[in-house]
GROMACS .gro file of C-alpha atoms in nm:
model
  417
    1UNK     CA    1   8.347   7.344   6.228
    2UNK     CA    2   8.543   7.643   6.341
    3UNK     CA    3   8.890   7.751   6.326
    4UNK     CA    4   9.065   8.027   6.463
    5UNK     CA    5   9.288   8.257   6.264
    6UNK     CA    6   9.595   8.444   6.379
    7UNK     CA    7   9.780   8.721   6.204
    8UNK     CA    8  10.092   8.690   6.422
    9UNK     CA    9  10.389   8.917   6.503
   10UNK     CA   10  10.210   9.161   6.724
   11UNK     CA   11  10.300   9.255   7.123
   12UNK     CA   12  10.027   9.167   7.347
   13UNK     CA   13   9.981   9.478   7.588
   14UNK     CA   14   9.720   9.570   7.854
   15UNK     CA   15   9.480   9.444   8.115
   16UNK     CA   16   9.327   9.037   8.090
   17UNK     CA   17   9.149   8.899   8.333
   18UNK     CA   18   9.168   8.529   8.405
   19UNK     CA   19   8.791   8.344   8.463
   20UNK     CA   20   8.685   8.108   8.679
   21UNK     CA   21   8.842   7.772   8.697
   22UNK     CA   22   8.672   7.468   8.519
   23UNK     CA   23   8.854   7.246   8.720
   24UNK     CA   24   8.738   7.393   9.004
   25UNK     CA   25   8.413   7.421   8.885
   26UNK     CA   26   8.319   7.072   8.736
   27UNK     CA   27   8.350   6.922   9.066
   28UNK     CA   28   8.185   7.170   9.255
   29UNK     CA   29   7.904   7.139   9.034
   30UNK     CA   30   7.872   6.807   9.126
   31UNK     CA   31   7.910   6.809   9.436
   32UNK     CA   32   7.608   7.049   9.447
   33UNK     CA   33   7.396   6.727   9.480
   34UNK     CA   34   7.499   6.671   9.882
   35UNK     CA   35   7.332   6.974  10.034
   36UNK     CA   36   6.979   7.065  10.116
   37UNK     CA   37   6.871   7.388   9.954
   38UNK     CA   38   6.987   7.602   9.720
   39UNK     CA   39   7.332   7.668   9.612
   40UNK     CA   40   7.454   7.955   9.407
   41UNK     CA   41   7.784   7.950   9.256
   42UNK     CA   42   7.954   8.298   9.092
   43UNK     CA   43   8.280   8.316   8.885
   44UNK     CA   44   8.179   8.000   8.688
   45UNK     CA   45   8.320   8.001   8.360
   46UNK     CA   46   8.061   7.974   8.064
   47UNK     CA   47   8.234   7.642   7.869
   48UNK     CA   48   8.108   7.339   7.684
   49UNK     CA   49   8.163   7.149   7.985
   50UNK     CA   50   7.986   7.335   8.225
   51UNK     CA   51   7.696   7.334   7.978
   52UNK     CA   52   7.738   6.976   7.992
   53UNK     CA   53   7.742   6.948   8.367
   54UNK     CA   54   7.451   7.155   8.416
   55UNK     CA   55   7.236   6.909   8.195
   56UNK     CA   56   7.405   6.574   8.402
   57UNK     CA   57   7.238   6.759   8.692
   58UNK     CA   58   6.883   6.839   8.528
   59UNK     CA   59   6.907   6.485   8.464
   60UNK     CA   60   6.998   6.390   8.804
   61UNK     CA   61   6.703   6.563   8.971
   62UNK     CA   62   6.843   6.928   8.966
   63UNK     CA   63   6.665   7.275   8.891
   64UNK     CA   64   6.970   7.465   8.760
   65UNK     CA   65   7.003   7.829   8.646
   66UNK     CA   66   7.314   7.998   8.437
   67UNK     CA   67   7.303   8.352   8.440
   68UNK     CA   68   7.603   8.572   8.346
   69UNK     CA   69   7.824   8.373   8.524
   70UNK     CA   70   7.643   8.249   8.827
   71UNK     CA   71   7.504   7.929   8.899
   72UNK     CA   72   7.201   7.867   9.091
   73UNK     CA   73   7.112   7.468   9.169
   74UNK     CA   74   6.881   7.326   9.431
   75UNK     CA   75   6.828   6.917   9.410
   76UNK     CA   76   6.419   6.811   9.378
   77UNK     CA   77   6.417   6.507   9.320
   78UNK     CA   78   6.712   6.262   9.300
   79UNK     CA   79   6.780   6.005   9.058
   80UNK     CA   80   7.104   5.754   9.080
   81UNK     CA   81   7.180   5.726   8.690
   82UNK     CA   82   7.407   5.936   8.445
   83UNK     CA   83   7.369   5.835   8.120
   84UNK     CA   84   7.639   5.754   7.858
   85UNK     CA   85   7.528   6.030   7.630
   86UNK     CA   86   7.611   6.256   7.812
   87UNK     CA   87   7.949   6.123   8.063
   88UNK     CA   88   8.103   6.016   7.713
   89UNK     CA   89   8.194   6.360   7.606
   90UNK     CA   90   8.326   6.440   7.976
   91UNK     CA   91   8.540   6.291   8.160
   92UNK     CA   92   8.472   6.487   8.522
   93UNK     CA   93   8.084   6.284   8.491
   94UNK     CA   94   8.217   5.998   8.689
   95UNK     CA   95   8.255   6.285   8.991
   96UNK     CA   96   7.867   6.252   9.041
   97UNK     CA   97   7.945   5.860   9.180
   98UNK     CA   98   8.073   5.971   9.537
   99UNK     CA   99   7.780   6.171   9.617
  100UNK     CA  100   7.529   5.947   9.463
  101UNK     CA  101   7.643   5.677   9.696
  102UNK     CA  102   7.666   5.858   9.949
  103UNK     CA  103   7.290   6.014   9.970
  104UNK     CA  104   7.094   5.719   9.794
  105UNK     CA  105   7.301   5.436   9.854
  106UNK     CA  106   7.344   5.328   9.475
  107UNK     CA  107   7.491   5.459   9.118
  108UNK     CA  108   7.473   5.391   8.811
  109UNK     CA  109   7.743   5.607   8.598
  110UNK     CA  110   7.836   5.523   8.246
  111UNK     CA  111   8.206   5.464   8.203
  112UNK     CA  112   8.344   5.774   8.048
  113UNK     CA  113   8.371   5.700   7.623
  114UNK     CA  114   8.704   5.484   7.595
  115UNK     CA  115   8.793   5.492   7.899
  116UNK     CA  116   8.864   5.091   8.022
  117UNK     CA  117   8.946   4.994   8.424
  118UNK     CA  118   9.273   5.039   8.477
  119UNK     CA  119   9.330   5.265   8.183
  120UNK     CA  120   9.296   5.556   8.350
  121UNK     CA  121   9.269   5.590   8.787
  122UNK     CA  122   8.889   5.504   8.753
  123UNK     CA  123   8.967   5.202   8.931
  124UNK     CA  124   9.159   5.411   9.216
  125UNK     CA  125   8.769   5.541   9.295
  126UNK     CA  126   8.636   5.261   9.304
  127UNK     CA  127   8.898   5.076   9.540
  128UNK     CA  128   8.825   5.374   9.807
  129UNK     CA  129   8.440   5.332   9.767
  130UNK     CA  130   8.440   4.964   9.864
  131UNK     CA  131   8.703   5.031  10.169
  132UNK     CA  132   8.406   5.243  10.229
  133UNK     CA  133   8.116   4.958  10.143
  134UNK     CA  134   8.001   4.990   9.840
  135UNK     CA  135   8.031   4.728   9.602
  136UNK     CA  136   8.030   4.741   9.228
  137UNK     CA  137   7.948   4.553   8.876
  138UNK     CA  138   8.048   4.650   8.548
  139UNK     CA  139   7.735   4.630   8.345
  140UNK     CA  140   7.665   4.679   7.950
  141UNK     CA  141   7.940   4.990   7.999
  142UNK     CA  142   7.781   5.128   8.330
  143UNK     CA  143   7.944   5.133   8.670
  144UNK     CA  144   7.697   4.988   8.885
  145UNK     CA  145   7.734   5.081   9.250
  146UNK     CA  146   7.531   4.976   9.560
  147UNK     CA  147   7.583   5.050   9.961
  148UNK     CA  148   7.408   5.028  10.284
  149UNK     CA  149   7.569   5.322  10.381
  150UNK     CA  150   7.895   5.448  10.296
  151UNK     CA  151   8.124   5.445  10.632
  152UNK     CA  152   8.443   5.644  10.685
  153UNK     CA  153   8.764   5.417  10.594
  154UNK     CA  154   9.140   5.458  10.632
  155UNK     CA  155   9.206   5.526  10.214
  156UNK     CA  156   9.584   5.524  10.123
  157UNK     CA  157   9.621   5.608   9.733
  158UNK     CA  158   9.872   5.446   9.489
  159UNK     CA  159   9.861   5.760   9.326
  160UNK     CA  160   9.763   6.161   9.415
  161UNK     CA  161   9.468   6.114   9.220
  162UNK     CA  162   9.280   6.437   9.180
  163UNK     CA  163   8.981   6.274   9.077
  164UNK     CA  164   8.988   6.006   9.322
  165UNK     CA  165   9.074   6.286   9.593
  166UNK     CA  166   8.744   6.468   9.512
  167UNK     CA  167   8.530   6.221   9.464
  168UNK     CA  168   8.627   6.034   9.815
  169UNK     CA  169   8.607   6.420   9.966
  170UNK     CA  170   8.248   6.438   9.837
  171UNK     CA  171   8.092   6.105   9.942
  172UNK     CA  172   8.264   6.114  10.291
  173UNK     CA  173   8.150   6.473  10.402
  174UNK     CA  174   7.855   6.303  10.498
  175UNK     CA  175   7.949   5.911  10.504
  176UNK     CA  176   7.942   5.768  10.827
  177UNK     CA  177   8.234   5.841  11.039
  178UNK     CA  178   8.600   5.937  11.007
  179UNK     CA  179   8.792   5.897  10.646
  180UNK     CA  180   9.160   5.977  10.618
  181UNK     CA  181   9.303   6.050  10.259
  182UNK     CA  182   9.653   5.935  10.194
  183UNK     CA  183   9.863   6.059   9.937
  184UNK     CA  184   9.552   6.282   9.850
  185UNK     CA  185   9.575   6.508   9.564
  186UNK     CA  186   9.718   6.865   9.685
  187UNK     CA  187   9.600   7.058   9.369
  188UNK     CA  188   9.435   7.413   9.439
  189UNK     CA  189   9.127   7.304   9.254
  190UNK     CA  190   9.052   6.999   9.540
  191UNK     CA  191   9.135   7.266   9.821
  192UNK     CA  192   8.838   7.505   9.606
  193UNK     CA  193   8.642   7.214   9.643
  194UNK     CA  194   8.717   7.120  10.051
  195UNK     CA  195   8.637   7.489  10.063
  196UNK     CA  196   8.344   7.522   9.952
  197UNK     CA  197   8.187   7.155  10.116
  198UNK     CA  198   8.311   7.306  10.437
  199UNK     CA  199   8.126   7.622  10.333
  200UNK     CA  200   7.844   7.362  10.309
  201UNK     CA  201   7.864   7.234  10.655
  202UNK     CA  202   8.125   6.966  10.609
  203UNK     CA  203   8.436   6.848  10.850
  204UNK     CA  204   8.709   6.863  10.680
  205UNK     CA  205   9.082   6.969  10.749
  206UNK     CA  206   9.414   6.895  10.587
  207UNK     CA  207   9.333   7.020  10.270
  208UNK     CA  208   9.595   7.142  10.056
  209UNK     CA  209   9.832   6.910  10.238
  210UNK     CA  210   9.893   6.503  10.127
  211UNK     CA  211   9.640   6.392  10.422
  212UNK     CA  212   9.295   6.486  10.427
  213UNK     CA  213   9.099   6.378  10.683
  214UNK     CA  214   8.682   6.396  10.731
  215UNK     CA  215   8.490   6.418  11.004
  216UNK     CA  216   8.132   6.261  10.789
  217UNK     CA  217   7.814   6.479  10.893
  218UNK     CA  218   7.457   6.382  10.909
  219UNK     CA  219   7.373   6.638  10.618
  220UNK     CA  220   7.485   6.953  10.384
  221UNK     CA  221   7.312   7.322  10.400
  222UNK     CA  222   7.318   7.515  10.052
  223UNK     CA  223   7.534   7.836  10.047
  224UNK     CA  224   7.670   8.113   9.808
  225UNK     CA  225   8.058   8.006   9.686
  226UNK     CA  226   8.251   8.182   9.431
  227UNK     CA  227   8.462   7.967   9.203
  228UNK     CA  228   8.819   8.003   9.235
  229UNK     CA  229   9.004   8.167   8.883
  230UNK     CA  230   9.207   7.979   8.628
  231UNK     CA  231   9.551   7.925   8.711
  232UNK     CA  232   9.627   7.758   8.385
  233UNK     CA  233   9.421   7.975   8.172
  234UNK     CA  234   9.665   8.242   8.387
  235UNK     CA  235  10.018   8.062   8.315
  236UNK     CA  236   9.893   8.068   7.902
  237UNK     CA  237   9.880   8.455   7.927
  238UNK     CA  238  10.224   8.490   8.122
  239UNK     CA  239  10.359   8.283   7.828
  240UNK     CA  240  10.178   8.480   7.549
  241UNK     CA  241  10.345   8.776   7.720
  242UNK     CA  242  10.662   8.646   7.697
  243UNK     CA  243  10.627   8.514   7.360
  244UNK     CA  244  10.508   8.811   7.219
  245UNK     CA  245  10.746   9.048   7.392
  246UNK     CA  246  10.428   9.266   7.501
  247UNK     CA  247  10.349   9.303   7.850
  248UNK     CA  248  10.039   9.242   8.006
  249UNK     CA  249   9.863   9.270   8.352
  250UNK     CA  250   9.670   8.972   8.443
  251UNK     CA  251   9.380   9.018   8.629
  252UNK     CA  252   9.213   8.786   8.880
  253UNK     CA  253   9.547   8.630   8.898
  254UNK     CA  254   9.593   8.333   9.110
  255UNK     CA  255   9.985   8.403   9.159
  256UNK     CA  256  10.076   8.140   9.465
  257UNK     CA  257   9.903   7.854   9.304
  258UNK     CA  258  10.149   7.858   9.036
  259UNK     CA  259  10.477   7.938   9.234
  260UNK     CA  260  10.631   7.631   9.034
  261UNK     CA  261  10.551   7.768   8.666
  262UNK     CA  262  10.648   8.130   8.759
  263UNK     CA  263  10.968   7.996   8.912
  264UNK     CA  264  11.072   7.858   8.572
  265UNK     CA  265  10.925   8.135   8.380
  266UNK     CA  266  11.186   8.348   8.608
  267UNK     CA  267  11.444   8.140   8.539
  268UNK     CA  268  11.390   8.166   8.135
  269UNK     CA  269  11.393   8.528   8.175
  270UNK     CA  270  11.011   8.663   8.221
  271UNK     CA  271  10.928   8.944   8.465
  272UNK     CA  272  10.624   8.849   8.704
  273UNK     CA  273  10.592   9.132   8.974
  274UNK     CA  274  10.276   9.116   9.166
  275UNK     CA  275  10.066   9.525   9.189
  276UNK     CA  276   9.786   9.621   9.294
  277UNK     CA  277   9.524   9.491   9.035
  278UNK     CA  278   9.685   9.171   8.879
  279UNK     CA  279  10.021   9.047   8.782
  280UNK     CA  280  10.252   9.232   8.546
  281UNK     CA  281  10.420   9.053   8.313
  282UNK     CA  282  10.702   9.060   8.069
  283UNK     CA  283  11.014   8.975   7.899
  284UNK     CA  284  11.267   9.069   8.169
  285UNK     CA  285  11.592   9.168   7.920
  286UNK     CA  286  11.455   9.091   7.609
  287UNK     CA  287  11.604   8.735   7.588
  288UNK     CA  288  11.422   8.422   7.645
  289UNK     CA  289  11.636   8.117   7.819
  290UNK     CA  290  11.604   7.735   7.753
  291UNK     CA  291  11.516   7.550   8.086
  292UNK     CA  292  11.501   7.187   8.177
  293UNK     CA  293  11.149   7.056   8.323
  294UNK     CA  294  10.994   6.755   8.433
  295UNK     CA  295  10.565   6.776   8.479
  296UNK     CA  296  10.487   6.655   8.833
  297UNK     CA  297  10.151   6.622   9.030
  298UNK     CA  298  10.115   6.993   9.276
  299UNK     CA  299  10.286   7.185   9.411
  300UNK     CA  300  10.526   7.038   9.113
  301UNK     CA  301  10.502   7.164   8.788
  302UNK     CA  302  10.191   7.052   8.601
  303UNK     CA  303  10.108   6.904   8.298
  304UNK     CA  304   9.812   7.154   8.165
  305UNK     CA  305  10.130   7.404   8.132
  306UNK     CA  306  10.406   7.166   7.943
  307UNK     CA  307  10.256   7.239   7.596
  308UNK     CA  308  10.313   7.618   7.627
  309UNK     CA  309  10.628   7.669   7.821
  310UNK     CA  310  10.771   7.449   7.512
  311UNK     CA  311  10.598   7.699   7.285
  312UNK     CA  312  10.835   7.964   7.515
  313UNK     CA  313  11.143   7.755   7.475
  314UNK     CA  314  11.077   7.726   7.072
  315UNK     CA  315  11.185   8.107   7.067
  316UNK     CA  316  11.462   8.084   7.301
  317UNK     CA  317  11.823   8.216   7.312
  318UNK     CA  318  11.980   7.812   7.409
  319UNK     CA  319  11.793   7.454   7.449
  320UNK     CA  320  11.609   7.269   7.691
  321UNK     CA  321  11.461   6.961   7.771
  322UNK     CA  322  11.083   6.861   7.879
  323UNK     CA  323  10.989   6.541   8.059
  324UNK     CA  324  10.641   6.455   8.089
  325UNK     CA  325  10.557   6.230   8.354
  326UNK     CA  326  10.186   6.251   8.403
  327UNK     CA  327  10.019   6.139   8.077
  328UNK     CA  328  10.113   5.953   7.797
  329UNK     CA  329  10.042   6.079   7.439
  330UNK     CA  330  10.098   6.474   7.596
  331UNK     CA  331  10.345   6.570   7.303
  332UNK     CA  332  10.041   6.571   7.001
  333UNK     CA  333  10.112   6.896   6.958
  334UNK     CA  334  10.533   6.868   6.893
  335UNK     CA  335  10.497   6.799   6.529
  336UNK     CA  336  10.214   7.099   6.464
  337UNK     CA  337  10.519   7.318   6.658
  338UNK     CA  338  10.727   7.185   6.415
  339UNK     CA  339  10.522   7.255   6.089
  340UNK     CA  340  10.555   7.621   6.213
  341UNK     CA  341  10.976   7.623   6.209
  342UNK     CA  342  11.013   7.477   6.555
  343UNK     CA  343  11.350   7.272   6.640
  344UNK     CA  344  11.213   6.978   6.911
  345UNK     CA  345  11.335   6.611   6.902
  346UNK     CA  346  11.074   6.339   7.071
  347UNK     CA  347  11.308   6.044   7.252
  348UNK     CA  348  11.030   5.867   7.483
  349UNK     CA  349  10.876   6.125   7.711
  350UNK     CA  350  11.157   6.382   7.726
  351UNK     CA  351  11.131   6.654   7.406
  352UNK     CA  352  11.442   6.818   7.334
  353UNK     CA  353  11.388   7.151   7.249
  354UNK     CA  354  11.641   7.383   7.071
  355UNK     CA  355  11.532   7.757   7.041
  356UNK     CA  356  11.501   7.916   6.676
  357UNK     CA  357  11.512   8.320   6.530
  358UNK     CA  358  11.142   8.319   6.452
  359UNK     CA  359  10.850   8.079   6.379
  360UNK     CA  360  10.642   8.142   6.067
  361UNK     CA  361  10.241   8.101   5.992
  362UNK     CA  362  10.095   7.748   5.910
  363UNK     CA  363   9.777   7.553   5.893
  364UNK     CA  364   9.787   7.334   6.243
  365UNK     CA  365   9.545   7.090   6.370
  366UNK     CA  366   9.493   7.090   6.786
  367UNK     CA  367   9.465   6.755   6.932
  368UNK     CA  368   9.339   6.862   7.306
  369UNK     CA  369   9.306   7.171   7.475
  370UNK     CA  370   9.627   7.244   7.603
  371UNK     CA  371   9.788   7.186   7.286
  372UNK     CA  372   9.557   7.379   7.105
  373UNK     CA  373   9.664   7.680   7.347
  374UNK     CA  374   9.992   7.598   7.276
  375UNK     CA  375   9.943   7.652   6.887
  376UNK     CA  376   9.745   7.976   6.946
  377UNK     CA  377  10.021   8.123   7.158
  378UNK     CA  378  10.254   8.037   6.868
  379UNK     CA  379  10.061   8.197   6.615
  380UNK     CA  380  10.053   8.508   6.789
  381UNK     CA  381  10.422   8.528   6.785
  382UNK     CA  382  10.451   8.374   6.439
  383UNK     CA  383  10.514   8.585   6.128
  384UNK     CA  384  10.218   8.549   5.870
  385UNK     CA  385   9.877   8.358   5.927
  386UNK     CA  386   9.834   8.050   6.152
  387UNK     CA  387   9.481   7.839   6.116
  388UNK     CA  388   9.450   7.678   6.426
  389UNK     CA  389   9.155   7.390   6.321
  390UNK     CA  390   8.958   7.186   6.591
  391UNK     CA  391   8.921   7.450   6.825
  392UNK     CA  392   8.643   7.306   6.965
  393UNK     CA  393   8.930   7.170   7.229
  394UNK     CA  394   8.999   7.524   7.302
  395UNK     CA  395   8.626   7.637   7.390
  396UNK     CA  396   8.632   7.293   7.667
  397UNK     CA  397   8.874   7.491   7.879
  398UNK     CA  398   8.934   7.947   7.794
  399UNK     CA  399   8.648   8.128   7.806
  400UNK     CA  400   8.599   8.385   7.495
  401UNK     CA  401   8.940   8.391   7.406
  402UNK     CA  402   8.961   8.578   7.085
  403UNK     CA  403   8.747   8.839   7.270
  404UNK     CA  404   9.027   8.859   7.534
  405UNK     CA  405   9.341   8.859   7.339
  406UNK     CA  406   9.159   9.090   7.086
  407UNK     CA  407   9.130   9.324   7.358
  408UNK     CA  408   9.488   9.351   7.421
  409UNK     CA  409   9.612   9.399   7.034
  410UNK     CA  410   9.609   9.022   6.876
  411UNK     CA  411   9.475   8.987   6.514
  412UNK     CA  412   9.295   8.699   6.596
  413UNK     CA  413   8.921   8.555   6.491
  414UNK     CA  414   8.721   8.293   6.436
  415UNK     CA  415   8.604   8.139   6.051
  416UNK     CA  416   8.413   7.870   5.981
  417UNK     CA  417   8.590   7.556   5.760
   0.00000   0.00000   0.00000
């Protein structure tokens, strides 16, 4: 198993370019089962989960092609099953549901590993697919689905699912009739994928906006779509900017779809002036500021960015608070923080963060992605050596990033345990 290591206390400084979005992406892959003809995708990142994607679709009936970062996929011959060995190391699988239904009238889609109804929104699909008329058993761990044909529904959601959003977006760009969204999902990565259905032929308008409404067509046309980049995989450099008192220019930098993160970033002191080739960013006075935030579904501030703006606010000049209202279990990475001379008290789902002189070099352990980017932007502003271990986490969501921040003056690199 890998581990990265990090010989910390230098200034990040220089050009990085942001990839594609894997948010964006893993839908859009999937949804690459609606049209007829081929479809060829650029600006995909090259992850684990991709990889992962691409064989769900093999499996499904695709031919698929990676090259560089492009992704050519044209469907052959359709089949209605994902298996478990493969949706139980993903979570995005069940995405493949909505478009199943839609084209062959039936699914079968293992439940995502540990994931029960009602733990997480799976049930919020399903509820919109039988408003639409499909019905559903649970069978031996598979979600078994089954339709006439899938017919446009009025679909008000407890919840701004992002999930539910694209999945419902997918299955009624060609279901039979209208379908309005409510209290859709108004993330940049669901516009990327309304974009690029409508680049497919499909009806849609609204996007972007907490009612979506489709206009179902008979059928999808392939087309050439590039893949929106990384806006979180962006907010972790502004921070590693910040935290290392360097100053970087991001490239491929996707500056409005993070208005809320740069607004606090602002507030605790960073300089983010937009140029002509990327985003420039830096301490703006040399002091960092506590803030106060609270993680919100978009345009709020969002969860995939709480772990390192806490990082930020471990070196600041004051104190500040965190709430996290989207996930449960999102502060794994508080004690690691900690280990490394961090000051943060837990109390529910609010961390209390007080800002020390300097955070040192220490073995930590990431639990999920964003926490594991949280503990690599630490160790670059740590003194001494940090071993970040289970960085497989990290390669599910930042393309080559030792090659990156390598490039732009980190001692970083990867050893095997």
């Amino acid at each position: 198993m890998d581990k990265l290591v990090i010989e910390g206390g230098v200034s990040l400084n220089g050009p990085i370019r942001v990839s594609g979005s894997k948010n964006a992406a893993l839908p859009i892959l999937l949804a690459c089962i609606l049209p007829e003809g081929p479809i060829c995708l650029s600006n995909v990142p090259r992850l684990r989960d991709i990889h992962t994607t691409l064989k769900l679709l093999d499996i499904l009936g695709c031919e698929t092609s990676f090259d560089g970062n492009t992704v050519c996929s044209e469907v052959k011959d359709l089949k209605i099953e994902a298996p478990y060995d493969l949706v139980k190391t993903m979570r995005a699988s069940v995405l493949c549901l909505g478009p199943l239904l839609a084209l062959k009238g039936e699914a079968k889609v293992a439940l995502p590993g540990g994931c029960a109804i009602g733990a997480r929104p799976v049930d919020l699909h399903l509820t919109a697919f039988e408003q639409m008329g499909a019905t559903f058993d649970l069978d031996s761990g598979y979600i078994h689905g089954k339709c006439d044909k899938l017919k446009g529904a009025h679909i008000n959601f407890d919840f701004p699912t992002v999930g539910g959003t694209e999945n419902v977006l997918m299955a009624a760009a060609i279901a039979e009739g209208e379908t309005i969204i409510e209290n859709a999902a108004r993330e940049p990565e669901v516009v990327d994928l309304a974009k690029f259905l409508i680049a497919c032929g499909a009806k849609i308008s609204g996007h972007g906006t907490s009612i979506i409404t489709i206009q179902g067509v008979p059928s999808l046309k392939g087309c050439d779509y590039k893949i929106m980049p990384d806006r979180i995989e962006a907010g972790t450099y502004m921070v590693a900017a910040a935290m290392t008192d360097g100053e970087l220019l991001i490239q491929d930098c996707p500056f409005q779809e993070l208005e809320s993160v740069v607004y606090k970033l602002r507030k605790m002191g960073v300089s983010l002036e937009e140029e002509e080739g990327g985003v420039r960013v830096r301490r703006a006075n040399g002091l960092i500021s506590g803030v106060d935030i609270t993680t919100q579904p978009y345009p709020g501030f969002p969860t995939d960015m709480q772990a390192q703006l806490m990082t930020l606010m471990c070196l600041s000049n004051g104190a500040g608070t965190i709430e996290e209202k989207i996930f449960e279990n999102r502060f794994m990475h508080v004690q690691e923080l900690v280990r490394m001379g961090a000051n943060i008290k837990l109390k529910g789902r609010t961390a209390m963060i007080r800002g020390v002189e300097k955070m040192t070099g220490a073995p930590v352990m990431a639990s999920d992605l964003r926490a594991s980017a949280s503990l690599v932007v630490a160790g670059l502003a740590a003194h001494g050596r940090t071993d970040v271990q289970r960085i497989y986490h990290l390669d599910r969501g930042y393309e080559k990033l030792e090659d990156k921040l390598s490039a732009v003056g980190a001692r970083v690199w990867r050893e095997q345990e």
